[in-house]
mmCIF file of C-alpha atoms in Angstrom:
data_model
loop_
_atom_site.group_PDB
_atom_site.id
_atom_site.type_symbol
_atom_site.label_atom_id
_atom_site.label_comp_id
_atom_site.label_asym_id
_atom_site.label_seq_id
_atom_site.Cartn_x
_atom_site.Cartn_y
_atom_site.Cartn_z
ATOM 1 C CA ARG A 989 76.469 10.272 -56.291
ATOM 2 C CA LYS A 990 73.662 8.823 -54.197
ATOM 3 C CA GLU A 991 72.801 5.174 -54.753
ATOM 4 C CA VAL A 992 69.229 5.956 -55.752
ATOM 5 C CA GLU A 993 68.073 9.411 -56.729
ATOM 6 C CA GLN A 994 64.552 10.541 -57.488
ATOM 7 C CA ASP A 995 62.866 13.695 -58.679
ATOM 8 C CA PRO A 996 62.650 15.861 -55.569
ATOM 9 C CA GLY A 997 59.034 16.858 -56.158
ATOM 10 C CA PRO A 998 56.550 17.603 -54.821
ATOM 11 C CA PHE A 999 54.216 17.148 -57.752
ATOM 12 C CA ASN A 1000 50.800 18.804 -57.678
ATOM 13 C CA VAL A 1001 48.555 17.783 -60.551
ATOM 14 C CA PRO A 1002 44.841 17.992 -61.339
ATOM 15 C CA GLU A 1003 42.682 14.909 -61.553
ATOM 16 C CA GLY A 1004 43.000 13.249 -64.921
ATOM 17 C CA ALA A 1005 46.540 14.462 -65.527
ATOM 18 C CA THR A 1006 49.424 12.277 -66.594
ATOM 19 C CA VAL A 1007 52.473 12.426 -64.355
ATOM 20 C CA ALA A 1008 55.901 10.829 -64.667
ATOM 21 C CA PHE A 1009 58.499 10.097 -62.026
ATOM 22 C CA ASN A 1010 62.130 9.440 -62.731
ATOM 23 C CA CYS A 1011 64.764 7.597 -60.789
ATOM 24 C CA THR A 1012 68.457 6.946 -61.392
ATOM 25 C CA TYR A 1013 70.700 4.414 -59.685
ATOM 26 C CA SER A 1014 74.454 4.331 -59.375
ATOM 27 C CA ASN A 1015 75.249 0.616 -59.115
ATOM 28 C CA SER A 1016 75.357 -0.949 -62.559
ATOM 29 C CA ALA A 1017 75.215 -4.410 -60.950
ATOM 30 C CA SER A 1018 71.752 -3.741 -59.536
ATOM 31 C CA GLN A 1019 69.466 -6.637 -60.208
ATOM 32 C CA SER A 1020 65.876 -5.769 -59.463
ATOM 33 C CA PHE A 1021 63.803 -2.643 -59.457
ATOM 34 C CA PHE A 1022 60.504 -1.684 -57.907
ATOM 35 C CA TRP A 1023 58.175 1.187 -57.276
ATOM 36 C CA TYR A 1024 56.631 1.347 -53.828
ATOM 37 C CA ARG A 1025 53.888 3.635 -52.683
ATOM 38 C CA GLN A 1026 53.788 5.095 -49.188
ATOM 39 C CA ASP A 1027 50.794 6.927 -47.803
ATOM 40 C CA CYS A 1028 51.284 9.515 -45.100
ATOM 41 C CA ARG A 1029 52.382 7.869 -41.839
ATOM 42 C CA LYS A 1030 51.856 4.406 -43.276
ATOM 43 C CA GLU A 1031 54.182 1.644 -44.385
ATOM 44 C CA PRO A 1032 55.519 1.311 -47.942
ATOM 45 C CA LYS A 1033 53.560 -1.029 -50.171
ATOM 46 C CA LEU A 1034 54.698 -2.559 -53.424
ATOM 47 C CA LEU A 1035 53.129 -0.818 -56.391
ATOM 48 C CA MET A 1036 54.860 -2.692 -59.169
ATOM 49 C CA SER A 1037 58.047 -4.390 -60.202
ATOM 50 C CA VAL A 1038 60.008 -2.944 -63.092
ATOM 51 C CA TYR A 1039 61.033 -5.328 -65.848
ATOM 52 C CA SER A 1040 63.596 -4.788 -68.561
ATOM 53 C CA SER A 1041 60.953 -4.889 -71.262
ATOM 54 C CA GLY A 1042 58.779 -2.375 -69.455
ATOM 55 C CA ASN A 1043 55.481 -3.278 -67.886
ATOM 56 C CA GLU A 1044 52.041 -1.858 -67.453
ATOM 57 C CA ASP A 1045 49.396 -2.325 -64.793
ATOM 58 C CA GLY A 1046 46.237 -0.433 -65.574
ATOM 59 C CA ARG A 1047 47.032 3.270 -65.429
ATOM 60 C CA PHE A 1048 50.600 2.657 -64.312
ATOM 61 C CA THR A 1049 53.549 2.034 -66.631
ATOM 62 C CA ALA A 1050 57.068 1.301 -65.441
ATOM 63 C CA GLN A 1051 60.172 1.346 -67.598
ATOM 64 C CA LEU A 1052 63.805 0.443 -67.085
ATOM 65 C CA ASN A 1053 66.801 1.611 -69.064
ATOM 66 C CA ARG A 1054 69.810 -0.360 -67.871
ATOM 67 C CA ALA A 1055 72.247 1.452 -70.142
ATOM 68 C CA SER A 1056 71.316 4.777 -68.608
ATOM 69 C CA GLN A 1057 70.626 3.282 -65.159
ATOM 70 C CA TYR A 1058 67.247 4.916 -65.165
ATOM 71 C CA ILE A 1059 63.766 3.881 -64.062
ATOM 72 C CA SER A 1060 60.495 5.655 -64.650
ATOM 73 C CA LEU A 1061 56.902 5.451 -63.502
ATOM 74 C CA LEU A 1062 54.060 6.940 -65.537
ATOM 75 C CA ILE A 1063 50.613 7.442 -64.053
ATOM 76 C CA ARG A 1064 47.821 8.192 -66.498
ATOM 77 C CA ASP A 1065 44.418 9.652 -65.653
ATOM 78 C CA SER A 1066 45.448 10.552 -62.094
ATOM 79 C CA LYS A 1067 42.938 9.929 -59.331
ATOM 80 C CA LEU A 1068 42.679 11.646 -55.970
ATOM 81 C CA SER A 1069 43.576 8.296 -54.413
ATOM 82 C CA ASP A 1070 46.926 8.326 -56.205
ATOM 83 C CA SER A 1071 48.127 11.017 -53.791
ATOM 84 C CA ALA A 1072 51.063 9.479 -51.943
ATOM 85 C CA THR A 1073 54.827 9.323 -51.881
ATOM 86 C CA TYR A 1074 56.326 7.118 -54.586
ATOM 87 C CA LEU A 1075 59.545 5.364 -53.684
ATOM 88 C CA CYS A 1076 61.992 3.997 -56.213
ATOM 89 C CA VAL A 1077 63.650 0.842 -54.899
ATOM 90 C CA VAL A 1078 66.730 -0.875 -56.254
ATOM 91 C CA ILE A 1079 68.140 -4.236 -55.216
ATOM 92 C CA GLY A 1080 71.844 -4.828 -55.566
ATOM 93 C CA SER A 1081 73.816 -8.020 -55.937
ATOM 94 C CA ASN A 1082 74.005 -8.275 -52.136
ATOM 95 C CA TYR A 1083 70.157 -8.382 -52.071
ATOM 96 C CA LYS A 1084 70.047 -5.175 -50.128
ATOM 97 C CA LEU A 1085 67.066 -2.940 -50.834
ATOM 98 C CA THR A 1086 67.992 0.680 -51.368
ATOM 99 C CA PHE A 1087 65.199 3.215 -51.351
ATOM 100 C CA GLY A 1088 65.101 6.551 -53.039
ATOM 101 C CA LYS A 1089 63.994 9.472 -50.938
ATOM 102 C CA GLY A 1090 60.578 9.405 -52.571
ATOM 103 C CA THR A 1091 58.547 11.846 -54.590
ATOM 104 C CA LEU A 1092 55.379 13.280 -53.107
ATOM 105 C CA LEU A 1093 52.394 13.408 -55.441
ATOM 106 C CA THR A 1094 49.255 15.364 -54.669
ATOM 107 C CA VAL A 1095 46.337 15.014 -57.047
ATOM 108 C CA ASN A 1096 43.910 17.910 -56.740
ATOM 109 C CA PRO A 1097 40.197 17.888 -57.544
ATOM 110 C CA ASP B 81 44.450 -10.569 -42.458
ATOM 111 C CA ALA B 82 47.559 -8.972 -41.055
ATOM 112 C CA MET B 83 50.703 -10.649 -42.333
ATOM 113 C CA VAL B 84 53.402 -8.553 -40.703
ATOM 114 C CA ILE B 85 52.432 -7.295 -37.286
ATOM 115 C CA GLN B 86 54.295 -4.729 -35.281
ATOM 116 C CA ASN B 87 53.746 -3.891 -31.650
ATOM 117 C CA PRO B 88 53.300 -1.410 -30.293
ATOM 118 C CA ARG B 89 52.208 0.987 -33.037
ATOM 119 C CA TYR B 90 53.308 3.937 -30.938
ATOM 120 C CA GLN B 91 56.040 3.837 -28.320
ATOM 121 C CA VAL B 92 57.202 6.623 -26.050
ATOM 122 C CA THR B 93 60.415 6.117 -24.129
ATOM 123 C CA GLN B 94 62.694 8.290 -22.086
ATOM 124 C CA PHE B 95 66.152 9.333 -23.119
ATOM 125 C CA GLY B 96 68.530 6.491 -22.276
ATOM 126 C CA LYS B 97 65.814 4.019 -21.268
ATOM 127 C CA PRO B 98 66.078 0.714 -23.168
ATOM 128 C CA VAL B 99 63.177 -0.085 -25.440
ATOM 129 C CA THR B 100 62.199 -3.144 -27.464
ATOM 130 C CA LEU B 101 60.057 -3.149 -30.558
ATOM 131 C CA SER B 102 58.530 -6.361 -31.809
ATOM 132 C CA CYS B 103 57.600 -7.783 -35.162
ATOM 133 C CA SER B 104 55.835 -10.993 -36.025
ATOM 134 C CA GLN B 105 54.883 -12.533 -39.343
ATOM 135 C CA THR B 106 52.409 -15.144 -40.485
ATOM 136 C CA LEU B 107 54.011 -15.581 -43.914
ATOM 137 C CA ASN B 108 56.729 -18.033 -42.865
ATOM 138 C CA HIS B 109 59.250 -15.940 -44.746
ATOM 139 C CA ASN B 110 62.948 -16.630 -44.385
ATOM 140 C CA VAL B 111 64.119 -13.033 -44.237
ATOM 141 C CA MET B 112 63.164 -10.321 -41.778
ATOM 142 C CA TYR B 113 64.367 -6.742 -41.952
ATOM 143 C CA TRP B 114 64.383 -3.696 -39.724
ATOM 144 C CA TYR B 115 64.331 -0.222 -41.242
ATOM 145 C CA GLN B 116 64.465 3.203 -39.656
ATOM 146 C CA GLN B 117 62.549 5.974 -41.398
ATOM 147 C CA LYS B 118 62.745 9.566 -40.312
ATOM 148 C CA SER B 119 60.383 12.250 -41.517
ATOM 149 C CA SER B 120 60.642 12.948 -45.261
ATOM 150 C CA GLN B 121 63.486 10.464 -45.624
ATOM 151 C CA ALA B 122 63.832 7.086 -47.267
ATOM 152 C CA PRO B 123 63.669 3.969 -45.114
ATOM 153 C CA LYS B 124 67.169 3.074 -44.007
ATOM 154 C CA LEU B 125 68.061 -0.575 -43.526
ATOM 155 C CA LEU B 126 69.470 -1.294 -40.069
ATOM 156 C CA PHE B 127 69.937 -5.062 -40.316
ATOM 157 C CA HIS B 128 68.292 -8.228 -41.476
ATOM 158 C CA TYR B 129 68.086 -11.904 -40.642
ATOM 159 C CA TYR B 130 68.248 -14.586 -43.291
ATOM 160 C CA ASP B 131 66.933 -17.490 -41.236
ATOM 161 C CA LYS B 132 69.205 -17.317 -38.206
ATOM 162 C CA ASP B 133 72.012 -15.480 -39.934
ATOM 163 C CA PHE B 134 72.271 -11.901 -38.741
ATOM 164 C CA ASN B 135 73.477 -9.246 -41.187
ATOM 165 C CA ASN B 136 74.259 -5.840 -39.793
ATOM 166 C CA GLU B 137 74.624 -2.769 -41.971
ATOM 167 C CA ALA B 138 78.021 -1.146 -41.606
ATOM 168 C CA ASP B 139 76.617 2.187 -40.484
ATOM 169 C CA THR B 140 74.083 0.867 -37.974
ATOM 170 C CA PRO B 141 75.012 2.195 -34.528
ATOM 171 C CA ASP B 142 75.932 -0.309 -31.818
ATOM 172 C CA ASN B 143 73.023 1.080 -29.839
ATOM 173 C CA PHE B 144 70.734 -0.983 -32.070
ATOM 174 C CA GLN B 145 70.531 -4.730 -31.605
ATOM 175 C CA SER B 146 68.222 -7.410 -32.898
ATOM 176 C CA ARG B 147 67.040 -10.867 -31.944
ATOM 177 C CA ARG B 148 65.186 -13.495 -33.902
ATOM 178 C CA PRO B 149 64.209 -16.318 -31.535
ATOM 179 C CA ASN B 150 62.205 -18.149 -34.199
ATOM 180 C CA THR B 151 60.967 -17.785 -37.764
ATOM 181 C CA SER B 152 57.933 -15.752 -36.784
ATOM 182 C CA PHE B 153 59.367 -13.158 -34.445
ATOM 183 C CA CYS B 154 62.045 -10.523 -34.643
ATOM 184 C CA PHE B 155 62.873 -7.839 -32.085
ATOM 185 C CA LEU B 156 64.635 -4.520 -32.301
ATOM 186 C CA ASP B 157 66.373 -3.454 -29.096
ATOM 187 C CA ILE B 158 67.545 0.101 -28.625
ATOM 188 C CA ARG B 159 69.852 0.015 -25.627
ATOM 189 C CA SER B 160 70.073 3.724 -24.862
ATOM 190 C CA PRO B 161 67.720 5.735 -27.042
ATOM 191 C CA GLY B 162 68.755 9.237 -27.901
ATOM 192 C CA LEU B 163 66.611 12.058 -29.220
ATOM 193 C CA GLY B 164 67.967 11.336 -32.694
ATOM 194 C CA ASP B 165 66.511 7.831 -32.596
ATOM 195 C CA ALA B 166 62.961 9.125 -32.753
ATOM 196 C CA ALA B 167 61.609 7.712 -35.998
ATOM 197 C CA MET B 168 59.278 5.208 -37.575
ATOM 198 C CA TYR B 169 60.683 1.696 -37.339
ATOM 199 C CA LEU B 170 59.521 -0.617 -40.082
ATOM 200 C CA CYS B 171 59.745 -4.369 -40.070
ATOM 201 C CA ALA B 172 59.616 -6.201 -43.383
ATOM 202 C CA THR B 173 59.805 -9.782 -44.562
ATOM 203 C CA SER B 174 60.602 -11.552 -47.782
ATOM 204 C CA ARG B 175 60.585 -15.177 -48.791
ATOM 205 C CA ASP B 176 64.060 -15.098 -50.226
ATOM 206 C CA PRO B 177 66.707 -12.457 -50.614
ATOM 207 C CA GLN B 178 66.991 -13.037 -54.331
ATOM 208 C CA GLY B 179 64.847 -13.985 -57.251
ATOM 209 C CA PRO B 180 61.266 -13.275 -58.240
ATOM 210 C CA SER B 181 59.961 -13.863 -54.776
ATOM 211 C CA TYR B 182 61.900 -10.897 -53.516
ATOM 212 C CA GLU B 183 58.927 -8.670 -52.740
ATOM 213 C CA GLN B 184 59.172 -7.262 -49.243
ATOM 214 C CA TYR B 185 56.079 -7.054 -47.115
ATOM 215 C CA PHE B 186 56.115 -4.258 -44.603
ATOM 216 C CA GLY B 187 54.448 -4.066 -41.249
ATOM 217 C CA PRO B 188 52.554 -0.907 -40.248
ATOM 218 C CA GLY B 189 55.545 0.396 -38.326
ATOM 219 C CA THR B 190 56.177 1.533 -34.786
ATOM 220 C CA ARG B 191 56.514 5.255 -34.280
ATOM 221 C CA LEU B 192 59.059 5.859 -31.527
ATOM 222 C CA THR B 193 59.135 9.075 -29.551
ATOM 223 C CA VAL B 194 62.049 9.809 -27.213
ATOM 224 C CA THR B 195 61.428 12.315 -24.456
#
């Protein structure tokens, strides 16, 4: 089983749609969780951290289920500018960042 | 203001010709990382420095070396680039390896082409 696995995508959605990404991780000792966004040919940028209680930032909601070793990202009211690759990132006890392969989202007008 | 700077942004080298990529940071972060990212793949950690302590990933080829002469700068040396080393190389920094200040800040990357 891969350390971090994401929906393979790609996702193509119309503007205004709600889209959800899922991510599972294999190491139960993982400590911290993030979603990064990467635009084409650009560097990854932190979108949001994922807290145990779940957290929301505007149109974005992140959730963590430690029992199931599962992380999700929900984007509401999709905008054209949300088109990017979304990377699930997990940090283990050795503080190593492990990235998922990413899920490509395209929001269409 | 750029916080993690990578030079050059694009590098072309010949097969087997040593190449050095550079990274500098204005954040005064303790930790600096080098990642390799190939097309449609996740960034893969090559190694990182925690202050002066070098930490190599077990599967990083010996062909890849790194130097950190001071807090601000970190270099990636590829001793004999092969065609398979063509990729985007990302430098990142973080204040600490653990805790709430763990966020990693990435530079814009250097895209390496091997001819």
